[in-house]
GROMACS .gro file of N, CA, C and O in nm:
model
  320
    1UNK      N    1  19.248   8.942   7.724
    1UNK     CA    2  19.182   8.879   7.837
    1UNK      C    3  19.248   8.743   7.862
    1UNK      O    4  19.266   8.665   7.768
    2UNK      N    5  19.279   8.710   7.986
    2UNK     CA    6  19.344   8.582   8.015
    2UNK      C    7  19.249   8.465   7.994
    2UNK      O    8  19.128   8.476   8.012
    3UNK      N    9  19.304   8.353   7.956
    3UNK     CA   10  19.224   8.231   7.940
    3UNK      C   11  19.180   8.183   8.077
    3UNK      O   12  19.252   8.197   8.176
    4UNK      N   13  19.061   8.128   8.082
    4UNK     CA   14  19.011   8.078   8.210
    4UNK      C   15  18.990   7.928   8.201
    4UNK      O   16  18.974   7.872   8.093
    5UNK      N   17  18.991   7.864   8.315
    5UNK     CA   18  18.974   7.719   8.321
    5UNK      C   19  18.843   7.680   8.389
    5UNK      O   20  18.819   7.563   8.412
    6UNK      N   21  18.761   7.778   8.425
    6UNK     CA   22  18.632   7.749   8.486
    6UNK      C   23  18.637   7.716   8.633
    6UNK      O   24  18.540   7.665   8.689
    7UNK      N   25  18.749   7.747   8.699
    7UNK     CA   26  18.760   7.715   8.841
    7UNK      C   27  18.658   7.791   8.926
    7UNK      O   28  18.601   7.736   9.020
    8UNK      N   29  18.635   7.917   8.895
    8UNK     CA   30  18.541   7.997   8.973
    8UNK      C   31  18.399   7.941   8.961
    8UNK      O   32  18.326   7.932   9.060
    9UNK      N   33  18.360   7.903   8.840
    9UNK     CA   34  18.228   7.846   8.820
    9UNK      C   35  18.214   7.713   8.892
    9UNK      O   36  18.113   7.686   8.958
   10UNK      N   37  18.315   7.630   8.883
   10UNK     CA   38  18.313   7.500   8.952
   10UNK      C   39  18.304   7.520   9.103
   10UNK      O   40  18.229   7.450   9.173
   11UNK      N   41  18.379   7.615   9.155
   11UNK     CA   42  18.374   7.644   9.298
   11UNK      C   43  18.235   7.694   9.337
   11UNK      O   44  18.178   7.651   9.439
   12UNK      N   45  18.178   7.785   9.259
   12UNK     CA   46  18.046   7.839   9.288
   12UNK      C   47  17.942   7.727   9.290
   12UNK      O   48  17.857   7.720   9.380
   13UNK      N   49  17.948   7.638   9.194
   13UNK     CA   50  17.854   7.526   9.190
   13UNK      C   51  17.869   7.434   9.310
   13UNK      O   52  17.770   7.385   9.365
   14UNK      N   53  17.992   7.413   9.355
   14UNK     CA   54  18.017   7.329   9.472
   14UNK      C   55  17.960   7.394   9.598
   14UNK      O   56  17.897   7.327   9.681
   15UNK      N   57  17.981   7.523   9.613
   15UNK     CA   58  17.930   7.596   9.729
   15UNK      C   59  17.777   7.597   9.727
   15UNK      O   60  17.712   7.580   9.831
   16UNK      N   61  17.718   7.615   9.611
   16UNK     CA   62  17.571   7.613   9.599
   16UNK      C   63  17.517   7.476   9.640
   16UNK      O   64  17.421   7.467   9.717
   17UNK      N   65  17.577   7.371   9.590
   17UNK     CA   66  17.533   7.236   9.626
   17UNK      C   67  17.543   7.214   9.777
   17UNK      O   68  17.452   7.158   9.839
   18UNK      N   69  17.651   7.259   9.836
   18UNK     CA   70  17.667   7.247   9.981
   18UNK      C   71  17.557   7.325  10.054
   18UNK      O   72  17.497   7.275  10.150
   19UNK      N   73  17.533   7.447  10.010
   19UNK     CA   74  17.431   7.530  10.073
   19UNK      C   75  17.292   7.468  10.068
   19UNK      O   76  17.218   7.471  10.166
   20UNK      N   77  17.258   7.412   9.953
   20UNK     CA   78  17.125   7.353   9.939
   20UNK      C   79  17.116   7.213   9.998
   20UNK      O   80  17.019   7.180  10.067
   21UNK      N   81  17.216   7.130   9.973
   21UNK     CA   82  17.210   6.990  10.017
   21UNK      C   83  17.243   6.972  10.165
   21UNK      O   84  17.173   6.901  10.237
   22UNK      N   85  17.348   7.032  10.212
   22UNK     CA   86  17.394   7.012  10.349
   22UNK      C   87  17.333   7.111  10.448
   22UNK      O   88  17.299   7.074  10.559
   23UNK      N   89  17.322   7.236  10.409
   23UNK     CA   90  17.272   7.339  10.499
   23UNK      C   91  17.121   7.361  10.486
   23UNK      O   92  17.063   7.434  10.566
   24UNK      N   93  17.060   7.302  10.382
   24UNK     CA   94  16.916   7.313  10.360
   24UNK      C   95  16.870   7.459  10.345
   24UNK      O   96  16.761   7.495  10.391
   25UNK      N   97  16.953   7.542  10.281
   25UNK     CA   98  16.915   7.681  10.257
   25UNK      C   99  16.801   7.685  10.155
   25UNK      O  100  16.804   7.610  10.057
   26UNK      N  101  16.704   7.772  10.173
   26UNK     CA  102  16.596   7.782  10.075
   26UNK      C  103  16.633   7.869   9.955
   26UNK      O  104  16.577   7.855   9.846
   27UNK      N  105  16.729   7.960   9.975
   27UNK     CA  106  16.769   8.052   9.869
   27UNK      C  107  16.914   8.094   9.892
   27UNK      O  108  16.961   8.102  10.005
   28UNK      N  109  16.984   8.120   9.782
   28UNK     CA  110  17.120   8.174   9.787
   28UNK      C  111  17.121   8.304   9.708
   28UNK      O  112  17.073   8.308   9.594
   29UNK      N  113  17.172   8.409   9.770
   29UNK     CA  114  17.180   8.541   9.707
   29UNK      C  115  17.325   8.581   9.690
   29UNK      O  116  17.413   8.535   9.765
   30UNK      N  117  17.349   8.668   9.594
   30UNK     CA  118  17.483   8.722   9.572
   30UNK      C  119  17.469   8.866   9.523
   30UNK      O  120  17.369   8.901   9.461
   31UNK      N  121  17.568   8.946   9.554
   31UNK     CA  122  17.573   9.084   9.506
   31UNK      C  123  17.704   9.102   9.430
   31UNK      O  124  17.807   9.049   9.469
   32UNK      N  125  17.697   9.175   9.319
   32UNK     CA  126  17.815   9.197   9.237
   32UNK      C  127  17.810   9.338   9.180
   32UNK      O  128  17.702   9.392   9.154
   33UNK      N  129  17.928   9.396   9.164
   33UNK     CA  130  17.937   9.530   9.105
   33UNK      C  131  17.897   9.521   8.958
   33UNK      O  132  17.926   9.422   8.889
   34UNK      N  133  17.831   9.624   8.904
   34UNK     CA  134  17.781   9.617   8.767
   34UNK      C  135  17.889   9.612   8.660
   34UNK      O  136  17.864   9.567   8.549
   35UNK      N  137  18.011   9.653   8.694
   35UNK     CA  138  18.119   9.651   8.595
   35UNK      C  139  18.207   9.527   8.607
   35UNK      O  140  18.307   9.515   8.536
   36UNK      N  141  18.169   9.433   8.691
   36UNK     CA  142  18.249   9.311   8.709
   36UNK      C  143  18.182   9.197   8.631
   36UNK      O  144  18.115   9.110   8.686
   37UNK      N  145  18.204   9.201   8.500
   37UNK     CA  146  18.136   9.110   8.408
   37UNK      C  147  18.176   8.964   8.429
   37UNK      O  148  18.093   8.874   8.413
   38UNK      N  149  18.299   8.939   8.466
   38UNK     CA  150  18.343   8.801   8.487
   38UNK      C  151  18.267   8.738   8.604
   38UNK      O  152  18.223   8.623   8.596
   39UNK      N  153  18.250   8.813   8.712
   39UNK     CA  154  18.175   8.761   8.827
   39UNK      C  155  18.029   8.739   8.792
   39UNK      O  156  17.968   8.639   8.833
   40UNK      N  157  17.971   8.829   8.715
   40UNK     CA  158  17.833   8.812   8.671
   40UNK      C  159  17.819   8.683   8.590
   40UNK      O  160  17.724   8.607   8.609
   41UNK      N  161  17.913   8.659   8.502
   41UNK     CA  162  17.909   8.539   8.419
   41UNK      C  163  17.922   8.412   8.504
   41UNK      O  164  17.851   8.314   8.480
   42UNK      N  165  18.008   8.413   8.603
   42UNK     CA  166  18.023   8.298   8.692
   42UNK      C  167  17.890   8.269   8.763
   42UNK      O  168  17.845   8.154   8.768
   43UNK      N  169  17.828   8.373   8.816
   43UNK     CA  170  17.701   8.356   8.885
   43UNK      C  171  17.595   8.299   8.791
   43UNK      O  172  17.520   8.207   8.827
   44UNK      N  173  17.589   8.351   8.670
   44UNK     CA  174  17.490   8.304   8.573
   44UNK      C  175  17.516   8.160   8.532
   44UNK      O  176  17.422   8.080   8.520
   45UNK      N  177  17.642   8.125   8.510
   45UNK     CA  178  17.675   7.987   8.474
   45UNK      C  179  17.644   7.890   8.588
   45UNK      O  180  17.614   7.773   8.564
   46UNK      N  181  17.649   7.940   8.711
   46UNK     CA  182  17.618   7.857   8.828
   46UNK      C  183  17.467   7.848   8.853
   46UNK      O  184  17.425   7.778   8.943
   47UNK      N  185  17.388   7.921   8.775
   47UNK     CA  186  17.243   7.911   8.786
   47UNK      C  187  17.172   8.028   8.849
   47UNK      O  188  17.049   8.032   8.852
   48UNK      N  189  17.245   8.127   8.900
   48UNK     CA  190  17.181   8.243   8.961
   48UNK      C  191  17.132   8.338   8.852
   48UNK      O  192  17.190   8.343   8.743
   49UNK      N  193  17.028   8.414   8.884
   49UNK     CA  194  16.974   8.511   8.791
   49UNK      C  195  16.964   8.647   8.859
   49UNK      O  196  16.928   8.656   8.977
   50UNK      N  197  16.994   8.751   8.783
   50UNK     CA  198  16.985   8.888   8.835
   50UNK      C  199  16.838   8.924   8.851
   50UNK      O  200  16.758   8.902   8.760
   51UNK      N  201  16.803   8.976   8.969
   51UNK     CA  202  16.663   9.008   8.993
   51UNK      C  203  16.641   9.150   9.044
   51UNK      O  204  16.526   9.197   9.047
   52UNK      N  205  16.747   9.220   9.082
   52UNK     CA  206  16.728   9.355   9.135
   52UNK      C  207  16.864   9.424   9.146
   52UNK      O  208  16.967   9.364   9.111
   53UNK      N  209  16.862   9.545   9.194
   53UNK     CA  210  16.986   9.618   9.222
   53UNK      C  211  16.965   9.701   9.349
   53UNK      O  212  16.853   9.724   9.389
   54UNK      N  213  17.077   9.738   9.412
   54UNK     CA  214  17.066   9.822   9.529
   54UNK      C  215  17.188   9.912   9.539
   54UNK      O  216  17.296   9.878   9.494
   55UNK      N  217  17.168  10.028   9.598
   55UNK     CA  218  17.273  10.128   9.614
   55UNK      C  219  17.342  10.106   9.749
   55UNK      O  220  17.290  10.146   9.853
   56UNK      N  221  17.457  10.040   9.744
   56UNK     CA  222  17.527  10.008   9.868
   56UNK      C  223  17.651  10.092   9.890
   56UNK      O  224  17.704  10.098  10.001
   57UNK      N  225  17.699  10.161   9.787
   57UNK     CA  226  17.818  10.245   9.799
   57UNK      C  227  17.781  10.386   9.750
   57UNK      O  228  17.748  10.404   9.633
   58UNK      N  229  17.784  10.483   9.839
   58UNK     CA  230  17.748  10.620   9.799
   58UNK      C  231  17.832  10.668   9.680
   58UNK      O  232  17.953  10.650   9.678
   59UNK      N  233  17.764  10.723   9.582
   59UNK     CA  234  17.832  10.778   9.466
   59UNK      C  235  17.874  10.676   9.362
   59UNK      O  236  17.931  10.712   9.260
   60UNK      N  237  17.846  10.550   9.385
   60UNK     CA  238  17.883  10.444   9.290
   60UNK      C  239  17.756  10.387   9.228
   60UNK      O  240  17.647  10.398   9.284
   61UNK      N  241  17.770  10.324   9.111
   61UNK     CA  242  17.653  10.259   9.051
   61UNK      C  243  17.598  10.150   9.144
   61UNK      O  244  17.672  10.093   9.226
   62UNK      N  245  17.472  10.123   9.131
   62UNK     CA  246  17.406  10.021   9.214
   62UNK      C  247  17.465   9.883   9.187
   62UNK      O  248  17.498   9.849   9.074
   63UNK      N  249  17.478   9.804   9.293
   63UNK     CA  250  17.521   9.665   9.279
   63UNK      C  251  17.404   9.583   9.225
   63UNK      O  252  17.287   9.616   9.247
   64UNK      N  253  17.436   9.475   9.158
   64UNK     CA  254  17.334   9.385   9.105
   64UNK      C  255  17.312   9.272   9.204
   64UNK      O  256  17.407   9.218   9.259
   65UNK      N  257  17.187   9.235   9.225
   65UNK     CA  258  17.152   9.125   9.314
   65UNK      C  259  17.114   9.003   9.231
   65UNK      O  260  17.034   9.012   9.139
   66UNK      N  261  17.172   8.891   9.267
   66UNK     CA  262  17.146   8.763   9.201
   66UNK      C  263  17.085   8.668   9.302
   66UNK      O  264  17.112   8.679   9.423
   67UNK      N  265  17.006   8.572   9.252
   67UNK     CA  266  16.938   8.479   9.341
   67UNK      C  267  16.922   8.343   9.274
   67UNK      O  268  16.907   8.334   9.152
   68UNK      N  269  16.925   8.241   9.356
   68UNK     CA  270  16.891   8.106   9.312
   68UNK      C  271  16.815   8.038   9.425
   68UNK      O  272  16.864   8.032   9.538
   69UNK      N  273  16.697   7.991   9.395
   69UNK     CA  274  16.615   7.920   9.494
   69UNK      C  275  16.643   7.771   9.485
   69UNK      O  276  16.670   7.718   9.377
   70UNK      N  277  16.636   7.704   9.599
   70UNK     CA  278  16.666   7.561   9.604
   70UNK      C  279  16.580   7.482   9.507
   70UNK      O  280  16.629   7.393   9.436
   71UNK      N  281  16.451   7.513   9.502
   71UNK     CA  282  16.362   7.437   9.413
   71UNK      C  283  16.400   7.459   9.266
   71UNK      O  284  16.399   7.365   9.187
   72UNK      N  285  16.435   7.581   9.230
   72UNK     CA  286  16.479   7.609   9.094
   72UNK      C  287  16.605   7.531   9.062
   72UNK      O  288  16.619   7.472   8.955
   73UNK      N  289  16.698   7.528   9.155
   73UNK     CA  290  16.824   7.455   9.139
   73UNK      C  291  16.796   7.306   9.116
   73UNK      O  292  16.853   7.244   9.028
   74UNK      N  293  16.706   7.251   9.194
   74UNK     CA  294  16.672   7.109   9.178
   74UNK      C  295  16.600   7.085   9.045
   74UNK      O  296  16.626   6.986   8.978
   75UNK      N  297  16.511   7.176   9.007
   75UNK     CA  298  16.438   7.162   8.880
   75UNK      C  299  16.531   7.171   8.760
   75UNK      O  300  16.503   7.112   8.656
   76UNK      N  301  16.642   7.246   8.775
   76UNK     CA  302  16.738   7.261   8.665
   76UNK      C  303  16.828   7.138   8.651
   76UNK      O  304  16.910   7.132   8.562
   77UNK      N  305  16.814   7.045   8.742
   77UNK     CA  306  16.899   6.927   8.736
   77UNK      C  307  17.029   6.944   8.812
   77UNK      O  308  17.127   6.876   8.785
   78UNK      N  309  17.032   7.038   8.906
   78UNK     CA  310  17.149   7.065   8.989
   78UNK      C  311  17.279   7.060   8.910
   78UNK      O  312  17.356   6.965   8.921
   79UNK      N  313  17.303   7.159   8.823
   79UNK     CA  314  17.423   7.159   8.740
   79UNK      C  315  17.551   7.145   8.820
   79UNK      O  316  17.564   7.208   8.924
   80UNK      N  317  17.640   7.060   8.773
   80UNK     CA  318  17.767   7.037   8.843
   80UNK      C  319  17.880   7.032   8.744
   80UNK      O  320  17.869   7.008   8.632
   0.00000   0.00000   0.00000
């Protein structure tokens, strides 16, 4: 597995901050394929939590749905 420098997590955190601070979004959602563990880890490190799944591709495993609410983000200390 290649070494990572955390760029994806840093980018995700920056986009989340923009969404909540500048755009005043109440919630941010993301969908990820169940076999894409690196993306799941980035979302989790950025503060999102898996809350459901949905079948978006016929014949494929269900995608995982992640969510982060603005209030939860603020309560967590807005990780950066």
